[in-house]
mmCIF file of C-alpha atoms in Angstrom:
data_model
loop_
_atom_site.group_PDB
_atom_site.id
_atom_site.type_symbol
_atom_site.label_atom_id
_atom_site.label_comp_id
_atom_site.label_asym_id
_atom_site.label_seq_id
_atom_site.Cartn_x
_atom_site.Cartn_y
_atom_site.Cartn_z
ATOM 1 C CA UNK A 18 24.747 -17.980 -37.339
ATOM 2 C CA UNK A 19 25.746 -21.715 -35.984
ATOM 3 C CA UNK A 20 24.469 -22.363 -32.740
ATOM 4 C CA UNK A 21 27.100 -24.475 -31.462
ATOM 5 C CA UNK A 22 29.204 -21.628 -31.055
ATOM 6 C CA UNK A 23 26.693 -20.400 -28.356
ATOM 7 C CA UNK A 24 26.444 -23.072 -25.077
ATOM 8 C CA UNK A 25 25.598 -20.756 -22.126
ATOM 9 C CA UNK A 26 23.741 -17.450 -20.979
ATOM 10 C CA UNK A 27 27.213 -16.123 -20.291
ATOM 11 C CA UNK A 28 28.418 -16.913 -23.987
ATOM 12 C CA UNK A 29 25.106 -14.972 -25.428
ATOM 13 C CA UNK A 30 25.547 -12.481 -22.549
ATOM 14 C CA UNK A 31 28.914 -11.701 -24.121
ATOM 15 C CA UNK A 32 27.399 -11.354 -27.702
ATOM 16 C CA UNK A 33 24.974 -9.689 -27.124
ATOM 17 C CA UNK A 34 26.440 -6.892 -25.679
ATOM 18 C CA UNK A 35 29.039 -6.919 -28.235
ATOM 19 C CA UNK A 36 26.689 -7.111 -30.697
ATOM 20 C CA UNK A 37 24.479 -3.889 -29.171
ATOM 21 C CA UNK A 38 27.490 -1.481 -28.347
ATOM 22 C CA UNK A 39 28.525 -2.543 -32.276
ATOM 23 C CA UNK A 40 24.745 -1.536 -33.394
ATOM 24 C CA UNK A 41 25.303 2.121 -31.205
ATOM 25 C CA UNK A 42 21.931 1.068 -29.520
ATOM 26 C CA UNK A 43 19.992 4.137 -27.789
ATOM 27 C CA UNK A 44 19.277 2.873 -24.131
ATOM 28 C CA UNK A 45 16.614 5.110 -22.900
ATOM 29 C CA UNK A 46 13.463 2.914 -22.066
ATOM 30 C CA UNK A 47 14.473 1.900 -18.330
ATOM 31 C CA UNK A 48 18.208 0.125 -19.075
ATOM 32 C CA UNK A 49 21.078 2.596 -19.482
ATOM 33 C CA UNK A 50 23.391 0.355 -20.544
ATOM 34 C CA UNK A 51 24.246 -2.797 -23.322
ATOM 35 C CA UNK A 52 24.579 -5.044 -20.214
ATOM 36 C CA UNK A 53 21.934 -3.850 -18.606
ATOM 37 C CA UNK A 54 19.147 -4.611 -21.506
ATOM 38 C CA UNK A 55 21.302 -7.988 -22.795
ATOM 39 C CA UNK A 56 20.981 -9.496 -18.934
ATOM 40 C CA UNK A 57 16.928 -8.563 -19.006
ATOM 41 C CA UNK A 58 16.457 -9.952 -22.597
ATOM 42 C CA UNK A 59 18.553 -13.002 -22.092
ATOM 43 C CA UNK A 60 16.568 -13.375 -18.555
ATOM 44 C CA UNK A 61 12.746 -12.917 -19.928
ATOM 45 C CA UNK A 62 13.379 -14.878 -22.937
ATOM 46 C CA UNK A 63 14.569 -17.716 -21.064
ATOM 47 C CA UNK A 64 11.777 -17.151 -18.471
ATOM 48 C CA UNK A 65 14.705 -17.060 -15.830
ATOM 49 C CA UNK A 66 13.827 -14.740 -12.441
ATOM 50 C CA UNK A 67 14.933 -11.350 -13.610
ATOM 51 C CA UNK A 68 16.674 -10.284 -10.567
ATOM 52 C CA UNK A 69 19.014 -13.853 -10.595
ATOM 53 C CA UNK A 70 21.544 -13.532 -13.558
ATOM 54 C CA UNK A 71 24.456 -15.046 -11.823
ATOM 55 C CA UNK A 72 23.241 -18.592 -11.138
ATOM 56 C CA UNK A 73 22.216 -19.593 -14.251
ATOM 57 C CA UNK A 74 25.318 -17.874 -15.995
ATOM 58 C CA UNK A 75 27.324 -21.322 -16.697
ATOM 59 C CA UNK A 76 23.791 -23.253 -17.202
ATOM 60 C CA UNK A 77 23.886 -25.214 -20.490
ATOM 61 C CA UNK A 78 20.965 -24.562 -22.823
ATOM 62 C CA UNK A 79 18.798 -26.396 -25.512
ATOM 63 C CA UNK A 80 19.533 -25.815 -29.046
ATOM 64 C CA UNK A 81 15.947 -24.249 -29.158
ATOM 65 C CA UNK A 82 16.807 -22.128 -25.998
ATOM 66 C CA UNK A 83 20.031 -20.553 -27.859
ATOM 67 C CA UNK A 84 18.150 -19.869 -31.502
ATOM 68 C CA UNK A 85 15.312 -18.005 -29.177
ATOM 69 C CA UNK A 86 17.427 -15.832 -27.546
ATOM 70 C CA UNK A 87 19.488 -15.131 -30.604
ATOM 71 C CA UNK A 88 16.143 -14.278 -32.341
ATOM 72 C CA UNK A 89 15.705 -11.659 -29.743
ATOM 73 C CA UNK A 90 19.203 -10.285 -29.530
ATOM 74 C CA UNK A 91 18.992 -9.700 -33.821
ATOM 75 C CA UNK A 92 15.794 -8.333 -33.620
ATOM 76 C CA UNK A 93 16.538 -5.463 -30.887
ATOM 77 C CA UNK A 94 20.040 -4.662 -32.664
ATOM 78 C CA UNK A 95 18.768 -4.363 -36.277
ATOM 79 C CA UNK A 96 15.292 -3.579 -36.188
ATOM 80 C CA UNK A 97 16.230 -1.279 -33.162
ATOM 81 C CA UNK A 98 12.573 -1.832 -31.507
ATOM 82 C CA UNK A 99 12.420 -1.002 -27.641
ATOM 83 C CA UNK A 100 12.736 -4.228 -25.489
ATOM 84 C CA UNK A 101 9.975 -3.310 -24.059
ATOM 85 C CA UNK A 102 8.135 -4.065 -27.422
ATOM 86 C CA UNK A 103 9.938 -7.377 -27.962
ATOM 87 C CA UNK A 104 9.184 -8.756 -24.160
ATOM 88 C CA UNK A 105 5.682 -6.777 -23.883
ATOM 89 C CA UNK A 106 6.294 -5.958 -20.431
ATOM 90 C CA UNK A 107 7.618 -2.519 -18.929
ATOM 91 C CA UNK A 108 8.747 -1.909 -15.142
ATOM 92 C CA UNK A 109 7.887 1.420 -13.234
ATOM 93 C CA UNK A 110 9.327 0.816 -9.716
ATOM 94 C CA UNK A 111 7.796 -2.520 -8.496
ATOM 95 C CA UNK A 112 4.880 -2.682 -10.675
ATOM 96 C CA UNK A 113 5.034 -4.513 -14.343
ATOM 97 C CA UNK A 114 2.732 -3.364 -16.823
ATOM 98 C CA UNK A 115 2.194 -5.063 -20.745
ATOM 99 C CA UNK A 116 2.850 -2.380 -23.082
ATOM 100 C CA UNK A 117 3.016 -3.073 -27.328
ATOM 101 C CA UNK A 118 3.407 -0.526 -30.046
ATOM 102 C CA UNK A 119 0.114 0.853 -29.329
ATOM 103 C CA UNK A 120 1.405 2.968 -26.647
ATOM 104 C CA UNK A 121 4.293 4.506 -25.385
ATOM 105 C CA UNK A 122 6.492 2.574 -23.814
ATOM 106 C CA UNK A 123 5.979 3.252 -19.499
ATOM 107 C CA UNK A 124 8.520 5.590 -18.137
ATOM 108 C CA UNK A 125 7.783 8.946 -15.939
ATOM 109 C CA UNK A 126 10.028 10.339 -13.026
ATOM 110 C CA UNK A 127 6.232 11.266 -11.631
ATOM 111 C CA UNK A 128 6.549 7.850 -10.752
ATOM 112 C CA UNK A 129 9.199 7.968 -8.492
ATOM 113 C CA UNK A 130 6.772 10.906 -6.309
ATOM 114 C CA UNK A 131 3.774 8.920 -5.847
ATOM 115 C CA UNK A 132 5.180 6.919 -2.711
ATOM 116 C CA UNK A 133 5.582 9.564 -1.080
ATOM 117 C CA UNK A 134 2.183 11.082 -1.819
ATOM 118 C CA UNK A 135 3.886 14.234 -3.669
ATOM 119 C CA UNK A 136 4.846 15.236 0.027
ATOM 120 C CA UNK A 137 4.741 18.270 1.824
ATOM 121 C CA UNK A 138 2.223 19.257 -1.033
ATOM 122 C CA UNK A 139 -0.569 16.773 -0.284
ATOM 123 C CA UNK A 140 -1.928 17.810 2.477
ATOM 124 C CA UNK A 141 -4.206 14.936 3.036
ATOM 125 C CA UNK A 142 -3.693 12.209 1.266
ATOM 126 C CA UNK A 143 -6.228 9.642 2.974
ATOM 127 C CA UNK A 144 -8.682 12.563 1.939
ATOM 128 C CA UNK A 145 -8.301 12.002 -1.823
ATOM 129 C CA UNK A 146 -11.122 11.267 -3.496
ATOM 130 C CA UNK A 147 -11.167 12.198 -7.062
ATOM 131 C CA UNK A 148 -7.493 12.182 -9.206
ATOM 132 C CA UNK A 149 -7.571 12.973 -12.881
ATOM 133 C CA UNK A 150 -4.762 11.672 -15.267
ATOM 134 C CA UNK A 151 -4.191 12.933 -18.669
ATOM 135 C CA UNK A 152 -2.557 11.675 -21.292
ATOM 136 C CA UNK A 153 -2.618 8.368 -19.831
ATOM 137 C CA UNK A 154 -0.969 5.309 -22.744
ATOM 138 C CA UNK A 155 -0.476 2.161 -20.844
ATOM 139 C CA UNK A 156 -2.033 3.334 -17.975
ATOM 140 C CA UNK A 157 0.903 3.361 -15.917
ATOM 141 C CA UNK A 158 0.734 5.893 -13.637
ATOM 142 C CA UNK A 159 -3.352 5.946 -13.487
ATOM 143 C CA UNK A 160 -2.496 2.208 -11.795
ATOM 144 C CA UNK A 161 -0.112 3.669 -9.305
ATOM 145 C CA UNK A 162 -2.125 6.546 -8.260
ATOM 146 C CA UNK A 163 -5.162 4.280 -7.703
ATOM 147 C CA UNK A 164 -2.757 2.080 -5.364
ATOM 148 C CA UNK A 165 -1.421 4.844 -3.289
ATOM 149 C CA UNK A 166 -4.851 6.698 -3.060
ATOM 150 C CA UNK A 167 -7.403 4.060 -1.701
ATOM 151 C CA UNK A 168 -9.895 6.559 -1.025
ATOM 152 C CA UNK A 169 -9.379 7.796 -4.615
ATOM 153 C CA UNK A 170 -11.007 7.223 -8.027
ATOM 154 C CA UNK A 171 -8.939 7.802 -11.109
ATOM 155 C CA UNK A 172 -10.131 8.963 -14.364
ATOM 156 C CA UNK A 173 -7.682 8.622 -17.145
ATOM 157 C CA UNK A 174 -7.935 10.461 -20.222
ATOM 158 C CA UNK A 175 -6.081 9.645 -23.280
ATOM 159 C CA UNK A 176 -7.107 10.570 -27.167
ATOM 160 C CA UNK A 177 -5.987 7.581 -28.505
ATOM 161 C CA UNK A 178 -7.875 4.563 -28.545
ATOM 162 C CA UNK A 179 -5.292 2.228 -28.946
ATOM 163 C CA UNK A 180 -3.413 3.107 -26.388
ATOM 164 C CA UNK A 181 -6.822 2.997 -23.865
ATOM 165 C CA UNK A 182 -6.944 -0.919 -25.528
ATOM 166 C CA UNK A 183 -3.469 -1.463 -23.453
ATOM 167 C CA UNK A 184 -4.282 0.295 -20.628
ATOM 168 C CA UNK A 185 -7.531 -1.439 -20.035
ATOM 169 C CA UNK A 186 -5.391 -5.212 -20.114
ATOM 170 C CA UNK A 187 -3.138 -3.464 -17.168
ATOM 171 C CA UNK A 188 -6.187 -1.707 -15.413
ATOM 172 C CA UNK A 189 -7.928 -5.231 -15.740
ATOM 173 C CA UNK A 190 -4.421 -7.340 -14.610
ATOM 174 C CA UNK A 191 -4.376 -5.117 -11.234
ATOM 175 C CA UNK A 192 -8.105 -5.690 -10.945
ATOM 176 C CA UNK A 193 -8.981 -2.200 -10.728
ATOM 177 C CA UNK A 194 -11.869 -1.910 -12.782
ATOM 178 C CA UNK A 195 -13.979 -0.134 -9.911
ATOM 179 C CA UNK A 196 -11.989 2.369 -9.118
ATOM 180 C CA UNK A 197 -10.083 3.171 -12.382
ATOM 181 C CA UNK A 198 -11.993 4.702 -15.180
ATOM 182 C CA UNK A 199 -10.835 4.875 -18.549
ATOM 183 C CA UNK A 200 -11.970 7.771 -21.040
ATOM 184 C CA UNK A 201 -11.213 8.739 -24.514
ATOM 185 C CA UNK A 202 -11.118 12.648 -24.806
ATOM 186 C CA UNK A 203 -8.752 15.122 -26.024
ATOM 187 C CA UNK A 204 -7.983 16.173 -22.875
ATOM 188 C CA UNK A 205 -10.335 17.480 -21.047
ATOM 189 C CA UNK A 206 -13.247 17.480 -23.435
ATOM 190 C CA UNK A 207 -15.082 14.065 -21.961
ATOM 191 C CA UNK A 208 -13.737 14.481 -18.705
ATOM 192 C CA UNK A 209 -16.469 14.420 -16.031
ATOM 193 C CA UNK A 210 -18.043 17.460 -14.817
ATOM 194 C CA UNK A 211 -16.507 17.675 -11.234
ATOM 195 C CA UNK A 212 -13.732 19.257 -8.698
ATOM 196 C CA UNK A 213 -10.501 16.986 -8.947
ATOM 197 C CA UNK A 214 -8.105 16.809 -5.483
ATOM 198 C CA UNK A 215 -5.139 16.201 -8.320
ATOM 199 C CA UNK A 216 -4.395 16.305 -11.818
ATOM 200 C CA UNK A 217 -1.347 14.668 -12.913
ATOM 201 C CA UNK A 218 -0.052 14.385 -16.709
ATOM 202 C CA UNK A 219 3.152 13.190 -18.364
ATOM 203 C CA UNK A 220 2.293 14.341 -21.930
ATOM 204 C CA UNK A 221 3.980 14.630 -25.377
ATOM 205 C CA UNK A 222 5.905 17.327 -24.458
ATOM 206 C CA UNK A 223 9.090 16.425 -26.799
ATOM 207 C CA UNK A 224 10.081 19.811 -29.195
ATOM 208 C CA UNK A 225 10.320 20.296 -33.072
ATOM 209 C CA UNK A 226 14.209 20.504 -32.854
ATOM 210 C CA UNK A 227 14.078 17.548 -30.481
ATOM 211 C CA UNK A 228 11.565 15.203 -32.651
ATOM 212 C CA UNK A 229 14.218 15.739 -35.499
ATOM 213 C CA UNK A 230 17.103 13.903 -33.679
ATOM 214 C CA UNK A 231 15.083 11.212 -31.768
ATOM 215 C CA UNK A 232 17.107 7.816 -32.333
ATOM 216 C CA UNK A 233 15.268 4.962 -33.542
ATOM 217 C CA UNK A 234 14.110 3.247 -30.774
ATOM 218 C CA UNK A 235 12.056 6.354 -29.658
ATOM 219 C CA UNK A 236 10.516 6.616 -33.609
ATOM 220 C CA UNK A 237 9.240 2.878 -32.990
ATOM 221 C CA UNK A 238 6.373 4.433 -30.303
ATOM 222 C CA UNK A 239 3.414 6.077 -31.483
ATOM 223 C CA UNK A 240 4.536 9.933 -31.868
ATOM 224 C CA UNK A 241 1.316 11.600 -30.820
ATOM 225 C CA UNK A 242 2.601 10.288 -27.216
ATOM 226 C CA UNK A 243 5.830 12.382 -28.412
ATOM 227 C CA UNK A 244 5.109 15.304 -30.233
ATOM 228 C CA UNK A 245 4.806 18.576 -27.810
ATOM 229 C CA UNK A 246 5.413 21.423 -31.026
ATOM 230 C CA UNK A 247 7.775 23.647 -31.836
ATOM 231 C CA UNK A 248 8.723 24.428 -28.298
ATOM 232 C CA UNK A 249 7.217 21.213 -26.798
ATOM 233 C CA UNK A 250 4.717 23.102 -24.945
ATOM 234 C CA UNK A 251 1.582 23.006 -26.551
ATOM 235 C CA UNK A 252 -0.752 20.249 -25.228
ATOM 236 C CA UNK A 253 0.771 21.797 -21.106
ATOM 237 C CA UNK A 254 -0.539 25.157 -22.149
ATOM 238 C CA UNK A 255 -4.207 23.736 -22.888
ATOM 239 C CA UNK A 256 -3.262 21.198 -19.787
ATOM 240 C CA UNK A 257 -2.675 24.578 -17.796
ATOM 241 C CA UNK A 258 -4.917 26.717 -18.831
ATOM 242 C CA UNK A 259 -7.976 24.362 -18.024
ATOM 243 C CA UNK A 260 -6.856 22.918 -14.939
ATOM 244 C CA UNK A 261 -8.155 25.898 -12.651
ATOM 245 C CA UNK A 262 -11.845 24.917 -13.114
ATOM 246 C CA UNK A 263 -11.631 21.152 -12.454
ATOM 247 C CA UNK A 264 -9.381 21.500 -9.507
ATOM 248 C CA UNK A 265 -10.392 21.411 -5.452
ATOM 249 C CA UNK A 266 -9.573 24.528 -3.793
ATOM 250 C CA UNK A 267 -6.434 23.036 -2.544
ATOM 251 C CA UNK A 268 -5.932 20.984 -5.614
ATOM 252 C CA UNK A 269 -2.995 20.153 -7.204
ATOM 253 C CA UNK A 270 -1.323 19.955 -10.932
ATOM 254 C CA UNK A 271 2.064 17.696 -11.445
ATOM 255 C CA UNK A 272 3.331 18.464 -15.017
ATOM 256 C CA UNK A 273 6.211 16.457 -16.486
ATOM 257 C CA UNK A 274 8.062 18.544 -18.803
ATOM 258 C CA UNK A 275 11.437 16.352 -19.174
ATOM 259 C CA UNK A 276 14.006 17.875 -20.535
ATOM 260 C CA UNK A 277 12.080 20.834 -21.614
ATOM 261 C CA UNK A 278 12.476 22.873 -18.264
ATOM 262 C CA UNK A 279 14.062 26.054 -20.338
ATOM 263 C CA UNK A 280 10.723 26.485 -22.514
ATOM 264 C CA UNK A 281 7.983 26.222 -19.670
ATOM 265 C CA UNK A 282 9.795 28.374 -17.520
ATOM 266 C CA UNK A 283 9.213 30.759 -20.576
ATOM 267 C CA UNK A 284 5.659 29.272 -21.064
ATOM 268 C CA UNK A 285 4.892 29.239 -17.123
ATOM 269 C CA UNK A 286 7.448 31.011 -15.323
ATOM 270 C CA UNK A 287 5.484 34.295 -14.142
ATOM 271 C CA UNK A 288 2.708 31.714 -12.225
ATOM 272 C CA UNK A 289 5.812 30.515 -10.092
ATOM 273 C CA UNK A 290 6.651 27.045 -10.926
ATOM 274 C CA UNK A 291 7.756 24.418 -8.120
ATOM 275 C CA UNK A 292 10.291 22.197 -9.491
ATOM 276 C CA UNK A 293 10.220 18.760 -8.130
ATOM 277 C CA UNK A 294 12.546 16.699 -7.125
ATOM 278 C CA UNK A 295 13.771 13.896 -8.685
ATOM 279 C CA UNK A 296 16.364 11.288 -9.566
ATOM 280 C CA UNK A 297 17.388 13.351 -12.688
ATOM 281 C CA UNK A 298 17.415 16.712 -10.709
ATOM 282 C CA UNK A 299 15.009 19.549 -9.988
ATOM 283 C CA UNK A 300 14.205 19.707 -13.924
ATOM 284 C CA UNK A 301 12.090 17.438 -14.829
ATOM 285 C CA UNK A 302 8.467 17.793 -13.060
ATOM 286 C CA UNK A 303 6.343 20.426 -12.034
ATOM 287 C CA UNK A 304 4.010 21.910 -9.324
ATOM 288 C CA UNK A 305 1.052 24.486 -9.497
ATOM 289 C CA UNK A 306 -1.725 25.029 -6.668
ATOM 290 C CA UNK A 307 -5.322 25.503 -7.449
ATOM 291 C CA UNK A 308 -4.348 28.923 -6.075
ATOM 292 C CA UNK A 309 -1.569 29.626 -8.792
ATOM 293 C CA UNK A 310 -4.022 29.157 -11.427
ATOM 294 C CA UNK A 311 -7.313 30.703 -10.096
ATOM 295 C CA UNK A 312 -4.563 33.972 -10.548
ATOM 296 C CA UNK A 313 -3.817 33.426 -13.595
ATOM 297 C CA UNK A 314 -7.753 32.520 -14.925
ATOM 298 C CA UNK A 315 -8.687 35.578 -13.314
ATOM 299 C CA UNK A 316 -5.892 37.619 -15.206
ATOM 300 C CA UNK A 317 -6.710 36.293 -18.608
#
């Protein structure tokens, strides 16, 4: 492609987005639209502020300047990799994590509850000591628990030792080393022997039917982080069913389920499920008591 043709971030903006709605791009790793994702490539390859598009729109770039940004703009339209993986670097909220193939790339509506302490359910949250995360990948959430819970210590738990690799460069960026531990188990079979105030997962929960359609941009991450079985449940009925024993007496467990709310109502539904709120809706994440499961341990 000649260069010349290309003088400004507003003439590759225009490409780009051309060139992505042409490809039928999937948008599903934090933009949700062609503009969206070709303003925040155009932005981080340039090393421009990402919040300040409009200034620089009319700016005229290096030769060098317009081949790297092309380079970026081919490679997220044919090779159809998230941008995530092509800029290393995933947003939750306020907080920027590094994230590369090795693990999923950060997204979890359980992030949008942990300002607000999972309110009215946490009774106390200056009194939380001990939080357990499963099924951890980047490390994400583990990070934003340990910032909203100062009196806490997080252990997260992930079976794959790749993705601990990236979450120890984001547990080490937000210098939580003390307070964040990082353990390789399938699930709970290394976590420590004690009483846990919460347990919070976002695991592979996505079903057979489901895997078969993914687009390609979700077949880039690894699919152990994806695959939940044929009805997407499998790993939260393990999560579940051990969860009684390693939590507080007025201990918590925050499942995120997506969009798989029809098959652990099935799996779940007779221990009385509290559906969270959310920016998506009441579907997508939720709520048993230490309580709720102590009944159900004592009826199996």
């Amino acid at each position: 492609m000649t260069t010349s043709l290309f003088t400004t971030p507003r003439d590759l903006l225009r490409y780009a987005v051309t060139r992505f709605n042409t490809a039928k791009l999937f948008f599903g790793h934090g933009s949700v639209e062609a503009l969206d994702e070709a303003a925040y490539l155009i932005l981080h390859t340039l090393k421009l502020p990402l919040d300040k598009l409009d200034p620089f729109l009319d700016a005229r770039l290096l030769p060098q300047e317009i081949d790297a940004v092309l380079a970026v703009i081919e490679r997220r339209a044919t090779d159809r990799v998230p941008a995530a993986y092509i800029t290393k670097e995933a947003w939750l909220g306020p907080y920027s994590f590094f994230v590369d193939e090795r693990a999923l790339v950060p997204r979890s509506f359980i992030a949008e509850l942990i300002p607000d302490y999972f309110s009215p359910w946490m009774v106390d949250p200056e009194a939380t000591t001990n939080v357990l995360e499963l099924c951890t990948g980047s490390g994400c959430l583990a990070i934003m628990l340990a910032e909203a819970f100062p009196n806490a210590h997080v252990d997260a738990v992930d079976i794959s030792k790749d993705a601990l690799d990236v979450a120890r460069i984001n547990v080490d960026t937000y210098k939580l080393q003390d307070r964040l531990t990082l353990i390789e188990s399938d699930l709970y079979a290394n976590v420590p022997n004690k009483k846990y105030d919460l347990i919070i997962t976002n695991p592979p929960y996505v079903n057979s039917g489901s895997m078969a359609k993914l687009p390609p941009e979700y077949l880039a991450e690894p699919q152990i982080a994806l695959e939940g079985g044929a009805d997407g449940m499998d790993l939260v009925r393990k999560i579940v069913a051990g969860a009684a024993e390693r939590l507080t007496d007025e201990g918590l467990l925050i499942v995120e389920i997506g969009n798989e709310r029809e098959f652990a109502e099935k799996a779940f539904g007779d221990l009385g499920l509290t559906w969270l709120t959310t920016s998506a809706g009441d579907d997508m994440v939720f709520l048993l008591t230490a309580d709720q499961l102590k009944i159900q341990e004592e009826q199996q």
